[in-house]
XYZ file of C-alpha atoms in Angstrom:
127
model
C 108.745 104.001 94.936
C 109.230 107.564 93.822
C 107.066 110.384 92.558
C 108.099 111.276 88.999
C 108.472 114.930 88.056
C 109.412 117.087 85.111
C 110.571 120.670 84.647
C 107.743 123.023 83.707
C 108.095 126.642 82.578
C 105.783 129.179 84.215
C 105.415 132.940 84.025
C 104.971 135.125 87.085
C 101.203 135.890 87.180
C 101.872 139.237 88.923
C 104.271 140.361 86.166
C 104.040 138.435 82.884
C 106.818 140.560 81.373
C 109.399 138.762 83.532
C 111.138 135.753 81.969
C 109.736 132.295 82.659
C 111.163 130.238 85.499
C 111.243 126.458 85.677
C 109.531 124.518 88.429
C 109.252 120.855 89.326
C 105.815 119.450 88.404
C 104.561 116.026 89.461
C 103.780 113.557 86.666
C 100.936 111.085 87.153
C 102.080 107.495 86.795
C 98.817 105.845 85.764
C 95.458 105.960 87.455
C 93.207 103.871 89.660
C 89.458 103.903 89.048
C 86.486 102.547 91.021
C 86.716 99.155 89.302
C 90.343 98.699 90.328
C 89.669 99.939 93.864
C 86.746 97.521 94.188
C 88.947 94.650 92.992
C 91.772 95.579 95.385
C 89.406 95.953 98.358
C 87.689 92.632 97.574
C 91.089 90.922 97.455
C 91.887 92.181 100.977
C 88.626 91.160 102.639
C 85.675 88.785 102.354
C 83.409 91.206 100.449
C 82.888 90.521 96.746
C 84.211 92.845 94.063
C 80.690 93.729 92.883
C 79.641 94.555 96.465
C 82.695 96.813 96.861
C 81.914 98.538 93.569
C 78.297 99.124 94.628
C 79.407 100.599 97.959
C 81.934 102.924 96.294
C 79.315 104.160 93.794
C 76.848 104.717 96.622
C 79.519 106.614 98.566
C 80.085 108.891 95.567
C 76.343 109.563 95.174
C 75.937 110.325 98.873
C 78.966 112.632 98.958
C 77.530 114.586 96.010
C 74.092 114.770 97.646
C 75.528 116.026 100.949
C 77.819 118.585 99.287
C 74.848 119.962 97.315
C 73.154 120.579 100.670
C 76.171 122.543 101.914
C 77.322 119.892 104.377
C 80.881 118.948 105.270
C 81.390 115.269 104.452
C 83.662 113.667 107.041
C 85.161 110.356 105.976
C 86.944 109.564 109.219
C 90.678 109.035 108.836
C 90.468 109.578 105.073
C 89.577 113.276 105.384
C 86.809 115.802 104.723
C 85.101 117.214 101.626
C 83.449 120.640 101.540
C 82.269 123.141 98.929
C 84.345 126.331 98.726
C 83.462 129.564 96.925
C 85.307 132.433 95.250
C 83.595 135.791 94.859
C 84.154 139.390 93.926
C 84.737 141.744 96.833
C 82.420 144.591 97.817
C 82.692 147.433 100.322
C 79.818 146.580 102.674
C 78.401 143.439 104.251
C 74.932 144.386 102.963
C 76.176 144.334 99.350
C 77.218 140.670 99.510
C 74.893 138.478 97.426
C 74.934 135.354 95.269
C 75.624 137.283 92.054
C 79.146 138.009 93.351
C 80.089 134.308 93.367
C 82.532 133.621 90.535
C 83.484 129.997 91.154
C 82.668 126.976 93.279
C 85.109 124.171 93.965
C 85.349 121.051 96.056
C 87.833 121.276 98.914
C 89.444 118.152 100.326
C 91.264 118.174 103.634
C 93.193 114.935 103.994
C 93.292 113.057 107.275
C 96.446 112.624 109.336
C 97.665 109.429 107.634
C 97.274 110.918 104.145
C 99.123 114.073 105.222
C 101.916 111.955 106.713
C 102.336 110.199 103.353
C 103.823 113.433 102.013
C 106.690 113.448 104.513
C 108.109 110.108 103.350
C 108.049 110.636 99.580
C 111.082 110.331 97.342
C 111.351 111.942 93.918
C 112.739 110.870 90.544
C 113.177 113.105 87.511
C 111.390 111.668 84.490
C 113.592 110.927 81.528
């Protein structure tokens, strides 16, 4: 199996007057949703597909709930989820407040096995 990629033109964000350069960009080759994951998990163990689906939905709800409370969600070998923030900078520590926050995002730090997946990948240019 190989990861498909295509050439993608991008401008330099520091100097948009420079000519575009081309970079390799990964192309998604389909998707897997909760229904498919539940079916695959059920096939590999004695739990029913509907039970797997219920557990995955509950996992999603609980991850969201914990992230809203500012917690790090540790999923063992899978990895960790955490909320990250971007903000405007100010000159003093006293001037830092919530109004400076410009964006929130969800950070995912993959576990060791997921990180190791990246070392064994092969690539194929899409036609």
